[in-house]
Coordinates of C-alpha atoms in Angstrom, one line a residue:
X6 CA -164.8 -94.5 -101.1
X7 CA -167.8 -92.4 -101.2
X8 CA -169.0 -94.4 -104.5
X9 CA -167.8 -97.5 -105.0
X10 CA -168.6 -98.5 -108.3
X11 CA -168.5 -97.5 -112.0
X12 CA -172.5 -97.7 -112.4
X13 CA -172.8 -95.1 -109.3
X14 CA -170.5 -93.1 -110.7
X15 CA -172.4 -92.9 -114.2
X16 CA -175.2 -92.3 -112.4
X17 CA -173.9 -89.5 -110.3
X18 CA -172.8 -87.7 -113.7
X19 CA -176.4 -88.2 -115.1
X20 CA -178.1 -87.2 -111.8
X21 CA -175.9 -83.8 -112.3
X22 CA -176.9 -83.1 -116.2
X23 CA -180.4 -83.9 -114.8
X24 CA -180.2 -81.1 -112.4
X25 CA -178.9 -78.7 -114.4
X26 CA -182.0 -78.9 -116.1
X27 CA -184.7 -79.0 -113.3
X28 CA -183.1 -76.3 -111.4
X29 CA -180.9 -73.4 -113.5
X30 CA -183.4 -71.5 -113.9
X31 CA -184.0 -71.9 -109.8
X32 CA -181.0 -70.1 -109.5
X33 CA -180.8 -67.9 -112.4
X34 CA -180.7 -64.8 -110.0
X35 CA -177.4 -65.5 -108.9
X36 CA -175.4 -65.0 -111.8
X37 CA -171.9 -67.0 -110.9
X38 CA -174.6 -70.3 -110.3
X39 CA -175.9 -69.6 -113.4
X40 CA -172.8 -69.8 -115.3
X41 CA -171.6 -72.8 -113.5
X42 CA -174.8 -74.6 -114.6
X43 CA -174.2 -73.5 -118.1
X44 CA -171.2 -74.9 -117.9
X45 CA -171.8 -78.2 -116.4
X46 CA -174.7 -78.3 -119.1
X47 CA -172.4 -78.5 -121.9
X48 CA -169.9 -80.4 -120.7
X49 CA -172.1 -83.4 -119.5
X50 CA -174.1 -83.4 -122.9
X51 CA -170.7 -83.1 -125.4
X52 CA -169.2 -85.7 -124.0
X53 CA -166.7 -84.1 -122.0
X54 CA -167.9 -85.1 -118.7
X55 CA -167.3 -89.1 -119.8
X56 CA -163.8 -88.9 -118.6
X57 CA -162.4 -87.7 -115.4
X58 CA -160.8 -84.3 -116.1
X59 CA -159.4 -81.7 -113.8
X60 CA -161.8 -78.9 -115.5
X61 CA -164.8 -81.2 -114.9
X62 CA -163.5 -81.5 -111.2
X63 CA -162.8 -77.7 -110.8
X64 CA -166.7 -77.1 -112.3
X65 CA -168.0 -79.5 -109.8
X66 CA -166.1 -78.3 -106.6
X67 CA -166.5 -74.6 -107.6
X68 CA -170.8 -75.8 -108.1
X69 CA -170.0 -77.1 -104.0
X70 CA -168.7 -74.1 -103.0
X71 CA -171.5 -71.9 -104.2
X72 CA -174.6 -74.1 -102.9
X73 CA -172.7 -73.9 -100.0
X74 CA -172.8 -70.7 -99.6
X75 CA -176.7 -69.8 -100.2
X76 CA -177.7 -72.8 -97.7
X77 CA -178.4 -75.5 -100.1
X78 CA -176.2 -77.7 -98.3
X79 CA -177.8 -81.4 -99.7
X80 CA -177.2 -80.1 -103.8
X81 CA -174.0 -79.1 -102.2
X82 CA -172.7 -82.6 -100.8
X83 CA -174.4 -83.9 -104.2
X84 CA -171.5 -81.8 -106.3
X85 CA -168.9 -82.7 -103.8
X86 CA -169.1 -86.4 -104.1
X87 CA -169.7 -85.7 -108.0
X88 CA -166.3 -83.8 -107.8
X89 CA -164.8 -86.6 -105.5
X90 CA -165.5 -89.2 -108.1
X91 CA -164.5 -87.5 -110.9
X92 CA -161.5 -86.5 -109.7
X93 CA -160.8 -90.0 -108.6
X94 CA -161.1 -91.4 -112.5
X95 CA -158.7 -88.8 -113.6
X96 CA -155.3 -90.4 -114.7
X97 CA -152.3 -88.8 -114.2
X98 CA -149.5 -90.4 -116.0
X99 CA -149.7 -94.0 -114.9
X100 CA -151.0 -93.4 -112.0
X101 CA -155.0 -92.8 -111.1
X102 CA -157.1 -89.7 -109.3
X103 CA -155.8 -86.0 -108.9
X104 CA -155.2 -85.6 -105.5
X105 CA -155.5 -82.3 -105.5
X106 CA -158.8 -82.5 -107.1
X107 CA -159.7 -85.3 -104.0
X108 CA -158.6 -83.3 -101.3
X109 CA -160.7 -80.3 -102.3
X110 CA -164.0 -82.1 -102.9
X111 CA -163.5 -83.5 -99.4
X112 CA -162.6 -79.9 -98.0
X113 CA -166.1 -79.3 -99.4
X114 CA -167.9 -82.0 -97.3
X115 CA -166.0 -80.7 -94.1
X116 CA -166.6 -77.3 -94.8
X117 CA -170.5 -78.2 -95.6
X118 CA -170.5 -80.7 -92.5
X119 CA -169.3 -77.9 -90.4
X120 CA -171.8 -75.4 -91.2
X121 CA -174.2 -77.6 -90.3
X122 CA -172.5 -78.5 -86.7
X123 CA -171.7 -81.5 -87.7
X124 CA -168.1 -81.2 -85.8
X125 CA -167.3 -84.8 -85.4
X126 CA -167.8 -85.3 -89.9
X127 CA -165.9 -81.8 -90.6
X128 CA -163.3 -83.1 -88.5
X129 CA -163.3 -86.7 -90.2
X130 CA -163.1 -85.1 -93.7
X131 CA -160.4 -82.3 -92.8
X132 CA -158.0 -84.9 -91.8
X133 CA -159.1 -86.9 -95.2
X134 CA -158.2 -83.8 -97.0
X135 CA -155.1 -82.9 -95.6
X136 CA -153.7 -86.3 -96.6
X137 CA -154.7 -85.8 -99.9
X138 CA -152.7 -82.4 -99.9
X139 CA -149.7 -83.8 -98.3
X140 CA -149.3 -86.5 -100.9
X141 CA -148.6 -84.0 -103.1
X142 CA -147.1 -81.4 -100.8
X143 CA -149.7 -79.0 -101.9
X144 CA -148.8 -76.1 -99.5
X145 CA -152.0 -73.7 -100.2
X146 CA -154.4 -76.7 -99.6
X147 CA -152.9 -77.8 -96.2
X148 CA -153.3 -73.9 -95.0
X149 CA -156.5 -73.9 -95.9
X150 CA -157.4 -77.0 -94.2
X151 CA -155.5 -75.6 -90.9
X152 CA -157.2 -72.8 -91.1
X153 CA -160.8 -74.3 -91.4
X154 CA -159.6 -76.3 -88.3
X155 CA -159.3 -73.6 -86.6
X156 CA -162.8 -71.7 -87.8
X157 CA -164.1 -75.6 -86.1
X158 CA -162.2 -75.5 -82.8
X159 CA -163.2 -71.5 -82.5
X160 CA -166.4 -72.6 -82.9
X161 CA -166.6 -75.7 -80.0
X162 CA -164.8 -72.2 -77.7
X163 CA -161.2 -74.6 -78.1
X164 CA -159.2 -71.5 -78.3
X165 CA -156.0 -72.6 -77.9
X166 CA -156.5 -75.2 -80.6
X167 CA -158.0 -72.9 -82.8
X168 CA -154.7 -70.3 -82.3
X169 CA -152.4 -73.2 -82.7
X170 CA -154.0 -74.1 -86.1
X171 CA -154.1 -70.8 -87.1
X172 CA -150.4 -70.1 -86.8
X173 CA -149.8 -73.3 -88.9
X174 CA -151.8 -71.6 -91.3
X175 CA -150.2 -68.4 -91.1
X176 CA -146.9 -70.1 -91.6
X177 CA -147.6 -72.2 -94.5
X178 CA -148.9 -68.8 -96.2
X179 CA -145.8 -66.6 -95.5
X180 CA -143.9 -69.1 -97.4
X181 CA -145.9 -68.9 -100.1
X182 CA -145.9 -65.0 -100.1
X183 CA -149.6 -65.3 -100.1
X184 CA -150.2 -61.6 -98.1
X185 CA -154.5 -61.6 -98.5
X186 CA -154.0 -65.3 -96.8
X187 CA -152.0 -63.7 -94.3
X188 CA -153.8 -60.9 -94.0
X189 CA -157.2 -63.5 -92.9
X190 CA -155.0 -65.2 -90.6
X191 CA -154.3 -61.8 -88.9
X192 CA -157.7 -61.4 -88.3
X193 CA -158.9 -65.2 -87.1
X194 CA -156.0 -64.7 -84.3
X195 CA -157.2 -61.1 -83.4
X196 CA -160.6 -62.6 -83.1
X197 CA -159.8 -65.6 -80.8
X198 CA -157.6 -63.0 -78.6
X199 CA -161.0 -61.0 -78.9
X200 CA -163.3 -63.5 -77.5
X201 CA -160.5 -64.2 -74.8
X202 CA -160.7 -60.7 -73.8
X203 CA -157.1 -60.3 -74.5
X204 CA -157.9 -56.5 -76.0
X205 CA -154.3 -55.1 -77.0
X206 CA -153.4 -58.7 -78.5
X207 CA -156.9 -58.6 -80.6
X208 CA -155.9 -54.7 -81.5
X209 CA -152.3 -55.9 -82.6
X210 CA -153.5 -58.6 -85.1
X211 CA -156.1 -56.2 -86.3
X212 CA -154.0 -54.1 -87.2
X213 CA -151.7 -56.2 -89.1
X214 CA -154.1 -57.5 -91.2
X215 CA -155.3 -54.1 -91.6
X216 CA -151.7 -52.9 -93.2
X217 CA -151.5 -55.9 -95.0
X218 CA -155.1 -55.6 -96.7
X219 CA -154.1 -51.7 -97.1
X220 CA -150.9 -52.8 -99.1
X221 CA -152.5 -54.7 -101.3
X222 CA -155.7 -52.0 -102.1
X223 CA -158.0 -54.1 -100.8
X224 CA -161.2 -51.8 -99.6
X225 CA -163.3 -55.2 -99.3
X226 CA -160.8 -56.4 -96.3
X227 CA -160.3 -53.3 -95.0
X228 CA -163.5 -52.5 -93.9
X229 CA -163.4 -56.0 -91.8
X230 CA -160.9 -55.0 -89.6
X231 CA -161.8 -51.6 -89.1
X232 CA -165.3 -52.9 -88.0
X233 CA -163.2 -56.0 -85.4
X234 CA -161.2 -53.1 -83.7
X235 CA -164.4 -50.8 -83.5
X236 CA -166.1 -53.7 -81.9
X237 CA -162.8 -53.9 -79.1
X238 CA -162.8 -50.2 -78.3
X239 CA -166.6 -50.6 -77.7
X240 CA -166.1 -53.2 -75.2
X241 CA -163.4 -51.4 -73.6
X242 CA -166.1 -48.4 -73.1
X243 CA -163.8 -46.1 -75.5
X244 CA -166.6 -44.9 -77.4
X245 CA -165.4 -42.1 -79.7
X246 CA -162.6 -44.7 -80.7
X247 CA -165.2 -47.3 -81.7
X248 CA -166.9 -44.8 -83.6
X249 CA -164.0 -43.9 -85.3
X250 CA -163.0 -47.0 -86.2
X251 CA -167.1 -47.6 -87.4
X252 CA -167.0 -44.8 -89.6
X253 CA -164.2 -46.0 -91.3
X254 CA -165.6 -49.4 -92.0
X255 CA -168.5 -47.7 -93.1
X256 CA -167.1 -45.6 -95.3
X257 CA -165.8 -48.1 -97.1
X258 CA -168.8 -50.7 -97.1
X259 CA -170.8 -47.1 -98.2
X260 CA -168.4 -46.9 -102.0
X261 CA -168.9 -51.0 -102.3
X262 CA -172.3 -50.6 -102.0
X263 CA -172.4 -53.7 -99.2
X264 CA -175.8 -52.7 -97.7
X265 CA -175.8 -55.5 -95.2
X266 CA -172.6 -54.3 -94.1
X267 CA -173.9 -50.7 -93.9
X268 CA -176.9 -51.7 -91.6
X269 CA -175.2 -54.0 -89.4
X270 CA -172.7 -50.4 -88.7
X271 CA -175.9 -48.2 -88.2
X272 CA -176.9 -50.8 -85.3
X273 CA -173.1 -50.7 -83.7
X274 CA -172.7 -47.2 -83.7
X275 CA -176.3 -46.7 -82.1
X276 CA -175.8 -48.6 -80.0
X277 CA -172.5 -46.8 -78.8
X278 CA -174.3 -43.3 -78.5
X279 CA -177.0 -45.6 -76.4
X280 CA -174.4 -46.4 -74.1
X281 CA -173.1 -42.8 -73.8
X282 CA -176.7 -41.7 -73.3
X283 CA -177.2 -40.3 -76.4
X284 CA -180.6 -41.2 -77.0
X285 CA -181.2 -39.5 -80.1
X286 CA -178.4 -39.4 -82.4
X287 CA -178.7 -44.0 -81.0
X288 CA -182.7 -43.7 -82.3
X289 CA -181.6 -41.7 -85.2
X290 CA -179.2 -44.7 -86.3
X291 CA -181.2 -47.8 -85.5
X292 CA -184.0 -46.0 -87.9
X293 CA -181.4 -45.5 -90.7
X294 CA -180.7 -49.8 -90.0
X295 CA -184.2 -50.3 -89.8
X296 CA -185.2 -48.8 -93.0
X297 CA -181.5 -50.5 -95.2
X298 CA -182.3 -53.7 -93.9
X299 CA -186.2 -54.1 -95.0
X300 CA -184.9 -52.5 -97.8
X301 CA -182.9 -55.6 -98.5
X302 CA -185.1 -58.1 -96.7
X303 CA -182.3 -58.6 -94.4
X304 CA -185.0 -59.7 -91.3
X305 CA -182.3 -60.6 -88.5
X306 CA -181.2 -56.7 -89.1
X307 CA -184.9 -55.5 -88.9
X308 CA -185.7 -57.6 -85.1
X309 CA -182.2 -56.5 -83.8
X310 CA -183.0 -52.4 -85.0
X311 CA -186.4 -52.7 -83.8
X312 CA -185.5 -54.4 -80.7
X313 CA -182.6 -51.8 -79.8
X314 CA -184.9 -49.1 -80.7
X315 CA -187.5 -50.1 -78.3
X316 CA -185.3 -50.7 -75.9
X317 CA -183.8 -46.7 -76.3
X318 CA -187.7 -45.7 -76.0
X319 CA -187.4 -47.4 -72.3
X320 CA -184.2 -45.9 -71.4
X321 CA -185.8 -43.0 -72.2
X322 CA -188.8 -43.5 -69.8
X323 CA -191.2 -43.6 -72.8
X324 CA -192.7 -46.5 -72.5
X325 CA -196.0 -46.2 -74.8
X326 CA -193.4 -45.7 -77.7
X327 CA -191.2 -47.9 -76.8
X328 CA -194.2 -50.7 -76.9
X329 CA -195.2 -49.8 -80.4
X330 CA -191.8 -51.0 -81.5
X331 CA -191.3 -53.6 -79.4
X332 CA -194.4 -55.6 -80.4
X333 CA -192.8 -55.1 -84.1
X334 CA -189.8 -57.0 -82.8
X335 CA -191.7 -59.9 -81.4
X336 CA -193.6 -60.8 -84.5
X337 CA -190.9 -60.5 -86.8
X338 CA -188.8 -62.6 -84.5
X339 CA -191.6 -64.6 -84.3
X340 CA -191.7 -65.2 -87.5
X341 CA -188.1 -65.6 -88.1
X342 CA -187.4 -68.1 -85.4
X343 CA -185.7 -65.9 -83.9
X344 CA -185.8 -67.2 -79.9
X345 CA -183.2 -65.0 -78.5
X346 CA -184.7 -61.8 -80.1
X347 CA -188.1 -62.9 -79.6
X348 CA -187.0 -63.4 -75.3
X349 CA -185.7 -60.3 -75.5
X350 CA -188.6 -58.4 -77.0
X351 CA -190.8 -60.4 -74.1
X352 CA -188.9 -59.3 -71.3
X353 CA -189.1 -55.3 -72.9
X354 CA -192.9 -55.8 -73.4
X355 CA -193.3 -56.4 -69.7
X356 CA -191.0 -54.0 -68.7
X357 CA -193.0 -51.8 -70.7
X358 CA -196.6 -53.0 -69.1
X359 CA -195.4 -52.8 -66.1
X360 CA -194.5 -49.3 -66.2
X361 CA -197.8 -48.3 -68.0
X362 CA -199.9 -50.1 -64.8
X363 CA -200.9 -52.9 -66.9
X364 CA -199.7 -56.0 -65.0
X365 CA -202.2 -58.4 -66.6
X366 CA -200.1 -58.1 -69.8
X367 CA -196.8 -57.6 -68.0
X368 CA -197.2 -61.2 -66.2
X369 CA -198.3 -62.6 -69.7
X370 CA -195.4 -60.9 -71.2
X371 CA -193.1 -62.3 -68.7
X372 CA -194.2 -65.9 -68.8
X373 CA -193.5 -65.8 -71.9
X374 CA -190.1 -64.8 -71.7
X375 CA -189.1 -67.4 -68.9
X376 CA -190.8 -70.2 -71.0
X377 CA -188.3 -69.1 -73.9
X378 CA -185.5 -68.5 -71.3
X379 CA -185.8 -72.2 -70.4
X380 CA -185.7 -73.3 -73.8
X381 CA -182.6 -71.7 -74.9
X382 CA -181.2 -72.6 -71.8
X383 CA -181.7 -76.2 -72.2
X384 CA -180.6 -75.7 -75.8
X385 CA -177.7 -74.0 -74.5
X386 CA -176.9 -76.5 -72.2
X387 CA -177.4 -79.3 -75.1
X388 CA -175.0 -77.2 -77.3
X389 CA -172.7 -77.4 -74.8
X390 CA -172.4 -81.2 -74.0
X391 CA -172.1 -80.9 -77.9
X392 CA -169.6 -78.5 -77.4
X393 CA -168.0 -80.9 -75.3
X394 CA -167.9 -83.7 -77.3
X395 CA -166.7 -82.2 -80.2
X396 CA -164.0 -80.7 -78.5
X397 CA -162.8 -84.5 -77.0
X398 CA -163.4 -85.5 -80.7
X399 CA -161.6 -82.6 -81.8
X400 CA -158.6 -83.9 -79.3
X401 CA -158.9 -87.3 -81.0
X402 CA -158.5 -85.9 -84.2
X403 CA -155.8 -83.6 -83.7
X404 CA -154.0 -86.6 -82.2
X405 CA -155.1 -88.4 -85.4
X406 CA -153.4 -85.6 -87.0
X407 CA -149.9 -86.0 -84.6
X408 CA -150.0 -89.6 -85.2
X409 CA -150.2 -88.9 -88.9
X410 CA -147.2 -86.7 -88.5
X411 CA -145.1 -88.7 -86.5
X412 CA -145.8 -92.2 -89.1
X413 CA -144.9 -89.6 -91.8
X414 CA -141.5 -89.1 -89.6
X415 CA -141.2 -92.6 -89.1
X416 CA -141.6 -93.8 -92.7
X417 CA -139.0 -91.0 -93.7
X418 CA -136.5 -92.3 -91.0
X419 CA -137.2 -95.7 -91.7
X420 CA -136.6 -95.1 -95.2
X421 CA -133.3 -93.9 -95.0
X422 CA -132.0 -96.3 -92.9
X423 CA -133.4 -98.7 -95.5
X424 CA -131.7 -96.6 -98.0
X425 CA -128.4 -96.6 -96.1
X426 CA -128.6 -100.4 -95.7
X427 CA -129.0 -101.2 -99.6
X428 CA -126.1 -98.7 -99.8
X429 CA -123.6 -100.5 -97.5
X430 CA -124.9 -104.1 -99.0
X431 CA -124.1 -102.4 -102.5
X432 CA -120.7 -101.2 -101.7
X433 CA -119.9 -104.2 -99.9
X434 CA -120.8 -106.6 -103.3
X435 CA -119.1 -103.8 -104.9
X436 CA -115.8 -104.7 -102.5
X437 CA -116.2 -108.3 -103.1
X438 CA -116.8 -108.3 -106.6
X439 CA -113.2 -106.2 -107.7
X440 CA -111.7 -108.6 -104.8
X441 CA -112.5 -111.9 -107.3
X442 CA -111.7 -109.6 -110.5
X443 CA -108.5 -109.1 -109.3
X444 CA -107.9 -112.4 -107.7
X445 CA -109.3 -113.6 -111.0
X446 CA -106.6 -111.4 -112.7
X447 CA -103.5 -112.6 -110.5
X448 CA -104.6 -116.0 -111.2
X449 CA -104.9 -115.4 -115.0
X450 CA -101.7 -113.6 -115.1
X451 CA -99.9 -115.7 -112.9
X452 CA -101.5 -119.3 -115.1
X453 CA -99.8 -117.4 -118.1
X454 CA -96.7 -116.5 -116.5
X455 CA -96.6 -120.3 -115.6
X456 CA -97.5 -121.7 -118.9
X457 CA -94.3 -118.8 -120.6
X458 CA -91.8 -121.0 -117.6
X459 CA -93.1 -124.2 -118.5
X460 CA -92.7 -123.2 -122.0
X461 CA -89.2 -122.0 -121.8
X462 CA -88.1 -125.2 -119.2
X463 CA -89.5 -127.5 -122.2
X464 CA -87.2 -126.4 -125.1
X465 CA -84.1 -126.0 -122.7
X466 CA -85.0 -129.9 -121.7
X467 CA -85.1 -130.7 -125.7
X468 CA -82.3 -128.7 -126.2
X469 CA -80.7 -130.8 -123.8
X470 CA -81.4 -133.5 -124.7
X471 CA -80.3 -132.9 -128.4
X472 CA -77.4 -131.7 -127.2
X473 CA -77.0 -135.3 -125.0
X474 CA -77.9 -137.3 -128.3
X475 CA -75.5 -135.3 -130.5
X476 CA -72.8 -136.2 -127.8
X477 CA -74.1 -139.6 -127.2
X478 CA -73.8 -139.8 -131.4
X479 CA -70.2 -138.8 -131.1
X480 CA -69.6 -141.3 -128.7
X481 CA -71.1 -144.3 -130.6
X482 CA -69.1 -142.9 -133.8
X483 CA -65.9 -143.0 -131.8
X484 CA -66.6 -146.7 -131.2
X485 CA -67.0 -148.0 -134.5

């Protein structure tokens, strides 16, 4: 248990009304936040929130989900375990906690614990949630669970795990006729055949997502798709079909008004007329992402434009310009964090120095970028012993997971032979029990039929015997 008494739970509930306080107004900007909060508001300070109900639990997880999803990952593990307790108080019938309430708030902590890397806890609380939706054979939470262990084992480069668990996914949701869940399953296997270079495989489950999402009308998950097998055709140096494909996700992401989406498709399709030489109509592009993403303050967009624009400028033999822009990408990488950009922007910079005669600055440049090649190296090497462990965890829990199935198995065979047993032991009382009725009954009948003989031997013996007294009588008269 996550809280194990009644006093921790109370004060969970009043740590949540408190918050609501100190911080709606945090995050009154986000308008679906803000009308959780509201929400939560009233229902901890009407007294609704004393009991466990499912709407309280719903509120809470829904509150999870959202923090989640802007970063605030502690307030988010707060509402989680909120959620988890009320959901454990709730009575249904006779007995005690909603299940499916449970297994969602500890979907929550996986999902949370896997965003922050944390494999070996996502995996922990994945397998804790997936028991809670098994006990009630809640079909859409198990799918969603396999499919988040999927997202984990992609993640840790476990491909074949993560396909495996993705299938079980799929399955689960074309039972349920749940197309836009198929659809997303299309698209995580298209994406692990992607990363396995397996092109025409990654095409084919594009697509089908792609007609599925189409079906249903949905422009949002179109444009996903379109973008994935723009991405493929890229890699397979079929430019004008990646640009295609590009256009058509941007055309959509242009009528939803998804800016992000818009800049991050400026900086592919530059980048394709980069690699077919087209230096201008490239520059032209990374400008257009350049301006849409300080636009939006979307600053990993502005060091990868600036970056990819600089680097166009060398390509071009123009290194004066291309330095302008490049020293832009090193300080907003800089100030980002951003390690990989900020390497790359080194290494440019002293490409650039070098060219212009000034191989003071180019050796500065390019100590610089080995020192930060080193650290991401050694970071990349620590991510992968990480990588490593989690995927031997990941084994261990997916056995965890087998085991689980097979017990399930077990307890079902094991049942009905225990079912089977009582069954035979029944029918056999059963047999034994009309066996002494009707020996019971033969005895009765035959004690009766008995008794009627005895009866009827009786009165012929008086009979007789009257009959020998009347003659004896006779006899005695004859005498006198």
């Amino acid at each position: 248990m996550i809280f194990n008494t009644a006093r921790n739970f109370l004060s969970g509930l009043f740590f949540i009304a408190a918050f609501c306080f100190c911080f709606s107004t945090s995050y009154s900007q986000n308008a679906k936040l803000d009308s959780l909060l509201s929400e939560l508001k009233k229902r901890s300070f009407t007294g609704a929130s004393s009991g466990g109900d499912t709407e309280k639990v719903k509120l809470l997880n829904d509150l999870s989900w959202e923090f989640k999803s802007i970063g605030s990952y502690d307030t988010a593990m707060n509402f989680a375990k909120a959620a988890f307790i009320s959901a454990s108080s709730v009575r249904i019938g006779t007995n005690s906690g909603w299940e499916k309430g449970i297994g969602k708030a500890m979907t929550n902590m996986a999902n949370i614990y896997a965003d922050k890397g944390d494999n070996d806890m996502a995996f922990e609380f994945y397998l804790k949630s997936l028991k809670s939706y098994e006990k009630t054979g809640d079909q859409k939470g198990m799918a969603g669970v396999y499919n988040n262990l999927g997202i984990v084992h992609a993640d840790i480069g476990n491909y074949d795990k993560a396909i495996e668990f993705y299938f079980k996914a799929l399955q689960i949701k074309e039972t349920l006729g749940d197309k836009k869940g198929v659809a997303n399953s299309y698209n995580n296997i298209g994406n692990i055949h992607a990363n396995k270079n397996n092109y025409e495989l990654a095409i084919e489950f594009y697509s089908k997502s792609l007609e599925i999402r189409n079906e249903l009308g949905d422009k949002k998950g179109m444009a996903v798709p379109y973008s994935n097998i723009g991405a493929i055709y890229a890699k397979k140096g079929n430019y004008d079909k990646a640009i295609e494909f590009y256009s058509k996700s941007f055309s959509i992401r242009n009528e939803l008004g998804d800016k992000k989406g818009m800049a991050d498709l400026y900086l592919n399709i530059g980048a394709v007329h980069a690699n077919k030489k087209e230096y201008e109509p490239a520059k032209d592009f990374y400008k257009k992402s350049l301006s849409l993403s300080k636009e939006i303050g979307y600053q990993e967009g502005v060091v990868v434009a600036y970056n990819n624009y600089g680097e166009t400028y060398l390509e071009e033999r123009k290194p004066a310009e291309a330095k302008k822009v490049l020293l832009e990408a090193a300080q907003v990488a800089k100030k980002i964090d951003a390690s990989p950009e900020l390497m790359r922007a080194c290494f440019s910079l002293s490409e650039c120095d070098s060219a212009l005669g000034d191989f003071v600055s180019a050796y500065h440049y390019h100590k610089l970028f080995a020192s930060l090649k080193d650290a991401i190296t050694n970071n990349e090497n620590n991510r992968l012993i990480a990588q490593m462990n989690a995927q031997y965890a990941g084994q261990k829990k997916d056995q965890a997971i087998e085991l689980l199935n097979k017990d399930k198995e077990n307890q079902r065979v094991i049942a009905a032979a225990e079912s089977k047993k009582q069954k035979v032991i029944l029918f056999s009382v059963c047999g034994f029990l009309l066996l002494v009725i009707g020996f019971a009954v033969f005895a009765w009948r035959s004690f009766l039929q008995k008794k009627k003989s005895n009866l009827a031997i009786t009165k012929q013996k008086d009979i007789i015997e009257e009959k020998q007294k009347e003659i004896l009588d006779s006899i005695y008269y004859a005498r006198r």
